Structure formats: structure tokens, C-alpha cells
Amino acid sequence: GAVVSQHPSWVICKSGTSVKIECRSLDFQATTMFWYRQFPKQSLMLMATSNEGSKATYEQGVEKDKFLINHASLTLSTLTVTSAHPEDSSFYICSAPPGDRYGNQPQHFGDGTRLSIL
Amino acid sequence: QQQVKQSPQSLIVQKGGISIINCAYENTAFDYFPWYQQFPGKGPALLIAIRPDVSEKKEGRFTISFNKSAKQFSLHIMDSQPGDSATYFCAATGGNEKLTFGTGTRLTIIP
């Protein structure tokens, strides 16, 4: 079945550095991908919608300059956390709709990236 | 209006029992209601989903009951097993492929 791959699965870095997270759709093309953030014992909160070939759409309260999203191809979206600080530590999850939501499922999820900022 | 309310926050069920998780929504534009299962350190995985034109859907031990007039839906896990211990999220979507998640239920199945 369709798979979404996320890399890296875990990253630890110093405060002030930038971190890039990749999200790939492995066997289907995704013109749209979604980026979520999940704090411990909390639900998934949508951060932004990544659109292939155009600018991402950010949810209210999400800093565009902090969380840079690039959807360079139909199978790859990247999230870059710029100048990361400890409060950015979280579990970041991407997803992609396979294009047939009523026939299969609305979105395929990656396994997430645990980001720890020291 | 975009919220999906989920209860209980945590649930402990004995092995072999029935686990029941409830959700309620407000936005009548929602037209697809999936349930996700999430294990620690993993992304959510689709468990079962329902559209509002049916009142119940069953897949193996998992059943969704849907009450359109009350704008409520629930997940029933029959014969609950220790391997079912996970966090469960209800969700809703309508037209724009965006998912609105419930707050989650941490389910623990005890022997």
C-alpha cells in the first residue's frame, strides 16, 4: 500500500541551529502534504499545508519564518525549523493524501520525527 | 466549530472487555470520520472510518457507531487485547482533505 516516509526519525541539536525534516511519498504522487506537531500526551495540531509548486499555507499562530516548508516535487516536502530553541522540541509528523480519500483513506502518515533541542 | 471533542481522556479495560470511545463534532460540513491508532514514537495509523450516510461500520473487532442527528460517533473495540493498548484519535474532514483531530484517548488493556 501507499507509504509515507519521514526522515530523520530522531534528531538532537543545539539551540540556534536549523533542522530539516523530509517527508516523501514512496509510491504515489502528492500535490499536497500536511505537517503536524504533537506535544507529549497531546493531539496532533496541523501546522501547515504544503503545496507542490506554490507557497505553503500556514495555520493561524504558526510562524512562517520559523517553520519553512518547501514542496519541490510531487513526492517530497521538507520542513525546516530555523534557529531552533528548546520550546521547538516536539514530535513532527507529515502526511499525504493519496488522492482517493473515499476509496482508501484521507491521509497516509509518516512515522514522525522527534526533535530535541538542547 | 472546527473542534472535535473526544472522551474519555484515558480508559482502562480488562482483557476481553469492550472499549468505548466517544466523539462529538459541530461542523456539519464534515463528511468523513476516521479513527486512528497511535503507538508511542509512531505516526497515527488508520483503524476504521465512516461516512455519515451509514449508522454503523464494523471491521473485525472494531465498530464505529454514527449518530448524524446528534453529531456524535463512537469507536467500540470488542474483545479488547493487550496489543490494543495505544492512543486513539477520532478525526473529521470535509472537502479540503484537512483532518481535525480529537484530543485523544489513552487506552490500557489489563490482563
PDB file of N, CA, C and O in Angstrom, chain A residues 9-73:
ATOM      1  N   SER A   9      14.206  10.150  11.900  1.00  0.00           N
ATOM      2  CA  SER A   9      13.203   9.755  12.874  1.00  0.00           C
ATOM      3  C   SER A   9      13.457  10.442  14.217  1.00  0.00           C
ATOM      4  O   SER A   9      12.524  10.618  15.011  1.00  0.00           O
ATOM      5  N   TRP A  10      14.719  10.815  14.448  1.00  0.00           N
ATOM      6  CA  TRP A  10      15.066  11.465  15.709  1.00  0.00           C
ATOM      7  C   TRP A  10      16.261  12.370  15.482  1.00  0.00           C
ATOM      8  O   TRP A  10      17.239  11.956  14.842  1.00  0.00           O
ATOM      9  N   VAL A  11      16.202  13.561  15.979  1.00  0.00           N
ATOM     10  CA  VAL A  11      17.323  14.478  15.850  1.00  0.00           C
ATOM     11  C   VAL A  11      17.476  15.280  17.125  1.00  0.00           C
ATOM     12  O   VAL A  11      16.485  15.757  17.697  1.00  0.00           O
ATOM     13  N   ILE A  12      18.725  15.391  17.548  1.00  0.00           N
ATOM     14  CA  ILE A  12      19.068  16.191  18.720  1.00  0.00           C
ATOM     15  C   ILE A  12      20.067  17.240  18.247  1.00  0.00           C
ATOM     16  O   ILE A  12      21.059  16.905  17.588  1.00  0.00           O
ATOM     17  N   CYS A  13      19.806  18.489  18.561  1.00  0.00           N
ATOM     18  CA  CYS A  13      20.755  19.515  18.143  1.00  0.00           C
ATOM     19  C   CYS A  13      20.773  20.662  19.144  1.00  0.00           C
ATOM     20  O   CYS A  13      19.916  20.752  20.024  1.00  0.00           O
ATOM     21  N   LYS A  14      21.770  21.503  18.981  1.00  0.00           N
ATOM     22  CA  LYS A  14      21.952  22.618  19.893  1.00  0.00           C
ATOM     23  C   LYS A  14      21.010  23.761  19.551  1.00  0.00           C
ATOM     24  O   LYS A  14      20.623  23.944  18.381  1.00  0.00           O
ATOM     25  N   SER A  15      20.684  24.531  20.543  1.00  0.00           N
ATOM     26  CA  SER A  15      19.831  25.688  20.348  1.00  0.00           C
ATOM     27  C   SER A  15      20.470  26.656  19.352  1.00  0.00           C
ATOM     28  O   SER A  15      21.687  26.884  19.376  1.00  0.00           O
ATOM     29  N   GLY A  16      19.672  27.174  18.438  1.00  0.00           N
ATOM     30  CA  GLY A  16      20.162  28.116  17.455  1.00  0.00           C
ATOM     31  C   GLY A  16      20.435  27.521  16.096  1.00  0.00           C
ATOM     32  O   GLY A  16      20.580  28.250  15.102  1.00  0.00           O
ATOM     33  N   THR A  17      20.494  26.215  16.014  1.00  0.00           N
ATOM     34  CA  THR A  17      20.739  25.575  14.717  1.00  0.00           C
ATOM     35  C   THR A  17      19.423  25.382  13.973  1.00  0.00           C
ATOM     36  O   THR A  17      18.346  25.463  14.553  1.00  0.00           O
ATOM     37  N   SER A  18      19.535  25.117  12.672  1.00  0.00           N
ATOM     38  CA  SER A  18      18.365  24.834  11.846  1.00  0.00           C
ATOM     39  C   SER A  18      18.302  23.347  11.544  1.00  0.00           C
ATOM     40  O   SER A  18      19.334  22.702  11.347  1.00  0.00           O
ATOM     41  N   VAL A  19      17.125  22.821  11.504  1.00  0.00           N
ATOM     42  CA  VAL A  19      16.926  21.386  11.307  1.00  0.00           C
ATOM     43  C   VAL A  19      15.953  21.166  10.153  1.00  0.00           C
ATOM     44  O   VAL A  19      14.886  21.777  10.113  1.00  0.00           O
ATOM     45  N   LYS A  20      16.335  20.275   9.240  1.00  0.00           N
ATOM     46  CA  LYS A  20      15.463  19.969   8.111  1.00  0.00           C
ATOM     47  C   LYS A  20      14.882  18.569   8.259  1.00  0.00           C
ATOM     48  O   LYS A  20      15.602  17.603   8.520  1.00  0.00           O
ATOM     49  N   ILE A  21      13.585  18.468   8.055  1.00  0.00           N
ATOM     50  CA  ILE A  21      12.887  17.181   8.111  1.00  0.00           C
ATOM     51  C   ILE A  21      12.286  16.908   6.742  1.00  0.00           C
ATOM     52  O   ILE A  21      11.649  17.784   6.157  1.00  0.00           O
ATOM     53  N   GLU A  22      12.492  15.692   6.241  1.00  0.00           N
ATOM     54  CA  GLU A  22      11.979  15.326   4.926  1.00  0.00           C
ATOM     55  C   GLU A  22      10.766  14.417   5.023  1.00  0.00           C
ATOM     56  O   GLU A  22      10.693  13.540   5.893  1.00  0.00           O
ATOM     57  N   CYS A  23       9.847  14.609   4.102  1.00  0.00           N
ATOM     58  CA  CYS A  23       8.658  13.762   4.020  1.00  0.00           C
ATOM     59  C   CYS A  23       8.496  13.335   2.569  1.00  0.00           C
ATOM     60  O   CYS A  23       8.374  14.178   1.678  1.00  0.00           O
ATOM     61  N   ARG A  24       8.520  12.040   2.338  1.00  0.00           N
ATOM     62  CA  ARG A  24       8.416  11.510   0.985  1.00  0.00           C
ATOM     63  C   ARG A  24       7.233  10.564   0.838  1.00  0.00           C
ATOM     64  O   ARG A  24       6.986   9.720   1.704  1.00  0.00           O
ATOM     65  N   SER A  25       6.527  10.729  -0.268  1.00  0.00           N
ATOM     66  CA  SER A  25       5.513   9.736  -0.618  1.00  0.00           C
ATOM     67  C   SER A  25       6.207   8.724  -1.521  1.00  0.00           C
ATOM     68  O   SER A  25       6.787   9.083  -2.532  1.00  0.00           O
ATOM     69  N   LEU A  26       6.182   7.449  -1.114  1.00  0.00           N
ATOM     70  CA  LEU A  26       7.032   6.463  -1.774  1.00  0.00           C
ATOM     71  C   LEU A  26       6.419   5.861  -3.042  1.00  0.00           C
ATOM     72  O   LEU A  26       7.138   5.494  -3.958  1.00  0.00           O
ATOM     73  N   ASP A  27       5.148   5.695  -3.107  1.00  0.00           N
ATOM     74  CA  ASP A  27       4.590   5.056  -4.297  1.00  0.00           C
ATOM     75  C   ASP A  27       3.357   5.776  -4.830  1.00  0.00           C
ATOM     76  O   ASP A  27       2.538   5.189  -5.543  1.00  0.00           O
ATOM     77  N   PHE A  28       3.238   7.048  -4.495  1.00  0.00           N
ATOM     78  CA  PHE A  28       2.175   7.842  -5.097  1.00  0.00           C
ATOM     79  C   PHE A  28       2.627   9.295  -5.114  1.00  0.00           C
ATOM     80  O   PHE A  28       3.524   9.692  -4.377  1.00  0.00           O
ATOM     81  N   GLN A  29       2.008  10.064  -5.965  1.00  0.00           N
ATOM     82  CA  GLN A  29       2.348  11.475  -6.058  1.00  0.00           C
ATOM     83  C   GLN A  29       1.404  12.284  -5.173  1.00  0.00           C
ATOM     84  O   GLN A  29       0.202  12.010  -5.104  1.00  0.00           O
ATOM     85  N   ALA A  30       1.970  13.255  -4.512  1.00  0.00           N
ATOM     86  CA  ALA A  30       1.184  14.048  -3.574  1.00  0.00           C
ATOM     87  C   ALA A  30       1.364  15.536  -3.877  1.00  0.00           C
ATOM     88  O   ALA A  30       2.420  16.098  -3.612  1.00  0.00           O
ATOM     89  N   THR A  31       0.348  16.155  -4.429  1.00  0.00           N
ATOM     90  CA  THR A  31       0.427  17.594  -4.676  1.00  0.00           C
ATOM     91  C   THR A  31       0.270  18.369  -3.375  1.00  0.00           C
ATOM     92  O   THR A  31       0.634  19.533  -3.287  1.00  0.00           O
ATOM     93  N   THR A  32      -0.282  17.705  -2.391  1.00  0.00           N
ATOM     94  CA  THR A  32      -0.470  18.323  -1.078  1.00  0.00           C
ATOM     95  C   THR A  32       0.106  17.413  -0.004  1.00  0.00           C
ATOM     96  O   THR A  32      -0.058  16.194  -0.068  1.00  0.00           O
ATOM     97  N   MET A  33       0.771  17.996   0.949  1.00  0.00           N
ATOM     98  CA  MET A  33       1.218  17.274   2.134  1.00  0.00           C
ATOM     99  C   MET A  33       0.915  18.140   3.347  1.00  0.00           C
ATOM    100  O   MET A  33       0.833  19.371   3.230  1.00  0.00           O
ATOM    101  N   PHE A  34       0.736  17.504   4.477  1.00  0.00           N
ATOM    102  CA  PHE A  34       0.408  18.223   5.696  1.00  0.00           C
ATOM    103  C   PHE A  34       1.500  18.007   6.739  1.00  0.00           C
ATOM    104  O   PHE A  34       2.052  16.916   6.851  1.00  0.00           O
ATOM    105  N   TRP A  35       1.768  19.048   7.500  1.00  0.00           N
ATOM    106  CA  TRP A  35       2.736  18.962   8.597  1.00  0.00           C
ATOM    107  C   TRP A  35       2.007  19.213   9.914  1.00  0.00           C
ATOM    108  O   TRP A  35       1.290  20.202  10.064  1.00  0.00           O
ATOM    109  N   TYR A  36       2.230  18.278  10.856  1.00  0.00           N
ATOM    110  CA  TYR A  36       1.614  18.358  12.174  1.00  0.00           C
ATOM    111  C   TYR A  36       2.701  18.436  13.240  1.00  0.00           C
ATOM    112  O   TYR A  36       3.821  17.991  13.051  1.00  0.00           O
ATOM    113  N   ARG A  37       2.281  18.939  14.378  1.00  0.00           N
ATOM    114  CA  ARG A  37       3.142  18.982  15.540  1.00  0.00           C
ATOM    115  C   ARG A  37       2.379  18.329  16.686  1.00  0.00           C
ATOM    116  O   ARG A  37       1.165  18.573  16.847  1.00  0.00           O
ATOM    117  N   GLN A  38       3.072  17.508  17.460  1.00  0.00           N
ATOM    118  CA  GLN A  38       2.413  16.822  18.562  1.00  0.00           C
ATOM    119  C   GLN A  38       3.288  16.896  19.804  1.00  0.00           C
ATOM    120  O   GLN A  38       4.401  16.366  19.817  1.00  0.00           O
ATOM    121  N   PHE A  39       2.785  17.532  20.839  1.00  0.00           N
ATOM    122  CA  PHE A  39       3.471  17.565  22.118  1.00  0.00           C
ATOM    123  C   PHE A  39       3.082  16.311  22.905  1.00  0.00           C
ATOM    124  O   PHE A  39       2.050  15.692  22.634  1.00  0.00           O
ATOM    125  N   PRO A  40       3.913  15.932  23.892  1.00  0.00           N
ATOM    126  CA  PRO A  40       3.638  14.699  24.656  1.00  0.00           C
ATOM    127  C   PRO A  40       2.229  14.676  25.222  1.00  0.00           C
ATOM    128  O   PRO A  40       1.752  15.657  25.797  1.00  0.00           O
ATOM    129  N   LYS A  41       1.576  13.555  25.031  1.00  0.00           N
ATOM    130  CA  LYS A  41       0.234  13.292  25.550  1.00  0.00           C
ATOM    131  C   LYS A  41      -0.803  14.266  25.016  1.00  0.00           C
ATOM    132  O   LYS A  41      -1.841  14.494  25.652  1.00  0.00           O
ATOM    133  N   GLN A  42      -0.518  14.851  23.858  1.00  0.00           N
ATOM    134  CA  GLN A  42      -1.484  15.752  23.253  1.00  0.00           C
ATOM    135  C   GLN A  42      -1.844  15.287  21.848  1.00  0.00           C
ATOM    136  O   GLN A  42      -1.264  14.344  21.321  1.00  0.00           O
ATOM    137  N   SER A  43      -2.810  15.957  21.274  1.00  0.00           N
ATOM    138  CA  SER A  43      -3.270  15.585  19.948  1.00  0.00           C
ATOM    139  C   SER A  43      -2.355  16.177  18.871  1.00  0.00           C
ATOM    140  O   SER A  43      -1.434  16.929  19.157  1.00  0.00           O
ATOM    141  N   LEU A  44      -2.625  15.811  17.643  1.00  0.00           N
ATOM    142  CA  LEU A  44      -1.894  16.372  16.514  1.00  0.00           C
ATOM    143  C   LEU A  44      -2.491  17.734  16.173  1.00  0.00           C
ATOM    144  O   LEU A  44      -3.713  17.871  16.036  1.00  0.00           O
ATOM    145  N   MET A  45      -1.624  18.697  16.004  1.00  0.00           N
ATOM    146  CA  MET A  45      -2.063  20.027  15.617  1.00  0.00           C
ATOM    147  C   MET A  45      -1.504  20.344  14.235  1.00  0.00           C
ATOM    148  O   MET A  45      -0.292  20.293  14.023  1.00  0.00           O
ATOM    149  N   LEU A  46      -2.378  20.661  13.317  1.00  0.00           N
ATOM    150  CA  LEU A  46      -1.941  20.983  11.968  1.00  0.00           C
ATOM    151  C   LEU A  46      -1.163  22.291  11.972  1.00  0.00           C
ATOM    152  O   LEU A  46      -1.643  23.302  12.495  1.00  0.00           O
ATOM    153  N   MET A  47       0.030  22.242  11.396  1.00  0.00           N
ATOM    154  CA  MET A  47       0.863  23.444  11.311  1.00  0.00           C
ATOM    155  C   MET A  47       0.673  24.136   9.967  1.00  0.00           C
ATOM    156  O   MET A  47       0.525  25.357   9.892  1.00  0.00           O
ATOM    157  N   ALA A  48       0.742  23.336   8.901  1.00  0.00           N
ATOM    158  CA  ALA A  48       0.705  23.934   7.575  1.00  0.00           C
ATOM    159  C   ALA A  48       0.374  22.895   6.521  1.00  0.00           C
ATOM    160  O   ALA A  48       0.545  21.700   6.729  1.00  0.00           O
ATOM    161  N   THR A  49      -0.097  23.409   5.402  1.00  0.00           N
ATOM    162  CA  THR A  49      -0.363  22.583   4.228  1.00  0.00           C
ATOM    163  C   THR A  49       0.683  22.920   3.182  1.00  0.00           C
ATOM    164  O   THR A  49       0.847  24.093   2.802  1.00  0.00           O
ATOM    165  N   SER A  50       1.396  21.887   2.751  1.00  0.00           N
ATOM    166  CA  SER A  50       2.452  22.053   1.770  1.00  0.00           C
ATOM    167  C   SER A  50       1.890  21.806   0.379  1.00  0.00           C
ATOM    168  O   SER A  50       1.253  20.786   0.145  1.00  0.00           O
ATOM    169  N   ASN A  51       2.093  22.741  -0.522  1.00  0.00           N
ATOM    170  CA  ASN A  51       1.529  22.649  -1.868  1.00  0.00           C
ATOM    171  C   ASN A  51       2.656  22.581  -2.898  1.00  0.00           C
ATOM    172  O   ASN A  51       3.511  23.473  -2.941  1.00  0.00           O
ATOM    173  N   GLU A  52       2.652  21.557  -3.712  1.00  0.00           N
ATOM    174  CA  GLU A  52       3.686  21.395  -4.731  1.00  0.00           C
ATOM    175  C   GLU A  52       3.660  22.546  -5.720  1.00  0.00           C
ATOM    176  O   GLU A  52       2.607  22.862  -6.291  1.00  0.00           O
ATOM    177  N   GLY A  53       4.781  23.202  -5.875  1.00  0.00           N
ATOM    178  CA  GLY A  53       4.910  24.269  -6.848  1.00  0.00           C
ATOM    179  C   GLY A  53       4.383  25.620  -6.402  1.00  0.00           C
ATOM    180  O   GLY A  53       4.405  26.576  -7.178  1.00  0.00           O
ATOM    181  N   SER A  54       3.926  25.712  -5.167  1.00  0.00           N
ATOM    182  CA  SER A  54       3.450  27.011  -4.676  1.00  0.00           C
ATOM    183  C   SER A  54       3.730  27.136  -3.181  1.00  0.00           C
ATOM    184  O   SER A  54       4.239  26.212  -2.559  1.00  0.00           O
ATOM    185  N   LYS A  55       3.370  28.282  -2.658  1.00  0.00           N
ATOM    186  CA  LYS A  55       3.664  28.538  -1.247  1.00  0.00           C
ATOM    187  C   LYS A  55       2.809  27.679  -0.328  1.00  0.00           C
ATOM    188  O   LYS A  55       1.664  27.343  -0.633  1.00  0.00           O
ATOM    189  N   ALA A  56       3.380  27.380   0.821  1.00  0.00           N
ATOM    190  CA  ALA A  56       2.634  26.626   1.824  1.00  0.00           C
ATOM    191  C   ALA A  56       1.581  27.520   2.473  1.00  0.00           C
ATOM    192  O   ALA A  56       1.714  28.748   2.508  1.00  0.00           O
ATOM    193  N   THR A  57       0.553  26.884   2.979  1.00  0.00           N
ATOM    194  CA  THR A  57      -0.492  27.592   3.714  1.00  0.00           C
ATOM    195  C   THR A  57      -0.342  27.260   5.187  1.00  0.00           C
ATOM    196  O   THR A  57      -0.404  26.096   5.568  1.00  0.00           O
ATOM    197  N   TYR A  58      -0.153  28.276   6.002  1.00  0.00           N
ATOM    198  CA  TYR A  58       0.100  28.065   7.420  1.00  0.00           C
ATOM    199  C   TYR A  58      -1.171  28.283   8.242  1.00  0.00           C
ATOM    200  O   TYR A  58      -1.983  29.143   7.939  1.00  0.00           O
ATOM    201  N   GLU A  59      -1.296  27.489   9.284  1.00  0.00           N
ATOM    202  CA  GLU A  59      -2.415  27.657  10.206  1.00  0.00           C
ATOM    203  C   GLU A  59      -2.158  28.880  11.099  1.00  0.00           C
ATOM    204  O   GLU A  59      -1.013  29.334  11.270  1.00  0.00           O
ATOM    205  N   GLN A  60      -3.228  29.386  11.626  1.00  0.00           N
ATOM    206  CA  GLN A  60      -3.142  30.580  12.466  1.00  0.00           C
ATOM    207  C   GLN A  60      -2.213  30.324  13.652  1.00  0.00           C
ATOM    208  O   GLN A  60      -2.317  29.300  14.322  1.00  0.00           O
ATOM    209  N   GLY A  61      -1.311  31.247  13.884  1.00  0.00           N
ATOM    210  CA  GLY A  61      -0.407  31.151  15.016  1.00  0.00           C
ATOM    211  C   GLY A  61       0.909  30.466  14.713  1.00  0.00           C
ATOM    212  O   GLY A  61       1.793  30.439  15.574  1.00  0.00           O
ATOM    213  N   VAL A  62       1.070  29.910  13.531  1.00  0.00           N
ATOM    214  CA  VAL A  62       2.320  29.248  13.159  1.00  0.00           C
ATOM    215  C   VAL A  62       3.199  30.256  12.435  1.00  0.00           C
ATOM    216  O   VAL A  62       2.773  30.876  11.456  1.00  0.00           O
ATOM    217  N   GLU A  63       4.438  30.396  12.900  1.00  0.00           N
ATOM    218  CA  GLU A  63       5.348  31.381  12.324  1.00  0.00           C
ATOM    219  C   GLU A  63       5.918  30.881  10.998  1.00  0.00           C
ATOM    220  O   GLU A  63       6.653  29.896  10.956  1.00  0.00           O
ATOM    221  N   LYS A  64       5.636  31.581   9.945  1.00  0.00           N
ATOM    222  CA  LYS A  64       6.096  31.183   8.616  1.00  0.00           C
ATOM    223  C   LYS A  64       7.615  31.223   8.513  1.00  0.00           C
ATOM    224  O   LYS A  64       8.234  30.392   7.853  1.00  0.00           O
ATOM    225  N   ASP A  65       8.220  32.213   9.138  1.00  0.00           N
ATOM    226  CA  ASP A  65       9.669  32.364   9.035  1.00  0.00           C
ATOM    227  C   ASP A  65      10.405  31.380   9.931  1.00  0.00           C
ATOM    228  O   ASP A  65      11.601  31.150   9.753  1.00  0.00           O
ATOM    229  N   LYS A  66       9.705  30.832  10.862  1.00  0.00           N
ATOM    230  CA  LYS A  66      10.279  29.862  11.790  1.00  0.00           C
ATOM    231  C   LYS A  66      10.239  28.459  11.187  1.00  0.00           C
ATOM    232  O   LYS A  66      11.178  27.694  11.309  1.00  0.00           O
ATOM    233  N   PHE A  67       9.151  28.152  10.567  1.00  0.00           N
ATOM    234  CA  PHE A  67       8.927  26.821  10.007  1.00  0.00           C
ATOM    235  C   PHE A  67       8.806  26.955   8.489  1.00  0.00           C
ATOM    236  O   PHE A  67       7.732  27.216   7.957  1.00  0.00           O
ATOM    237  N   LEU A  68       9.936  26.755   7.816  1.00  0.00           N
ATOM    238  CA  LEU A  68       9.987  26.907   6.365  1.00  0.00           C
ATOM    239  C   LEU A  68       9.593  25.593   5.696  1.00  0.00           C
ATOM    240  O   LEU A  68      10.154  24.544   6.000  1.00  0.00           O
ATOM    241  N   ILE A  69       8.666  25.682   4.761  1.00  0.00           N
ATOM    242  CA  ILE A  69       8.203  24.496   4.068  1.00  0.00           C
ATOM    243  C   ILE A  69       8.468  24.635   2.582  1.00  0.00           C
ATOM    244  O   ILE A  69       8.173  25.665   1.970  1.00  0.00           O
ATOM    245  N   ASN A  70       9.051  23.574   2.010  1.00  0.00           N
ATOM    246  CA  ASN A  70       9.334  23.533   0.584  1.00  0.00           C
ATOM    247  C   ASN A  70       8.783  22.237   0.016  1.00  0.00           C
ATOM    248  O   ASN A  70       9.102  21.160   0.506  1.00  0.00           O
ATOM    249  N   HIS A  71       7.976  22.366  -1.020  1.00  0.00           N
ATOM    250  CA  HIS A  71       7.391  21.180  -1.665  1.00  0.00           C
ATOM    251  C   HIS A  71       7.911  21.163  -3.097  1.00  0.00           C
ATOM    252  O   HIS A  71       7.217  21.580  -4.027  1.00  0.00           O
ATOM    253  N   ALA A  72       9.141  20.684  -3.240  1.00  0.00           N
ATOM    254  CA  ALA A  72       9.866  20.827  -4.501  1.00  0.00           C
ATOM    255  C   ALA A  72       9.423  19.861  -5.587  1.00  0.00           C
ATOM    256  O   ALA A  72       9.600  20.127  -6.774  1.00  0.00           O
ATOM    257  N   SER A  73       8.871  18.743  -5.186  1.00  0.00           N
ATOM    258  CA  SER A  73       8.437  17.769  -6.183  1.00  0.00           C
ATOM    259  C   SER A  73       7.161  17.095  -5.713  1.00  0.00           C
ATOM    260  O   SER A  73       6.692  17.341  -4.602  1.00  0.00           O
TER     261      SER A  73
END
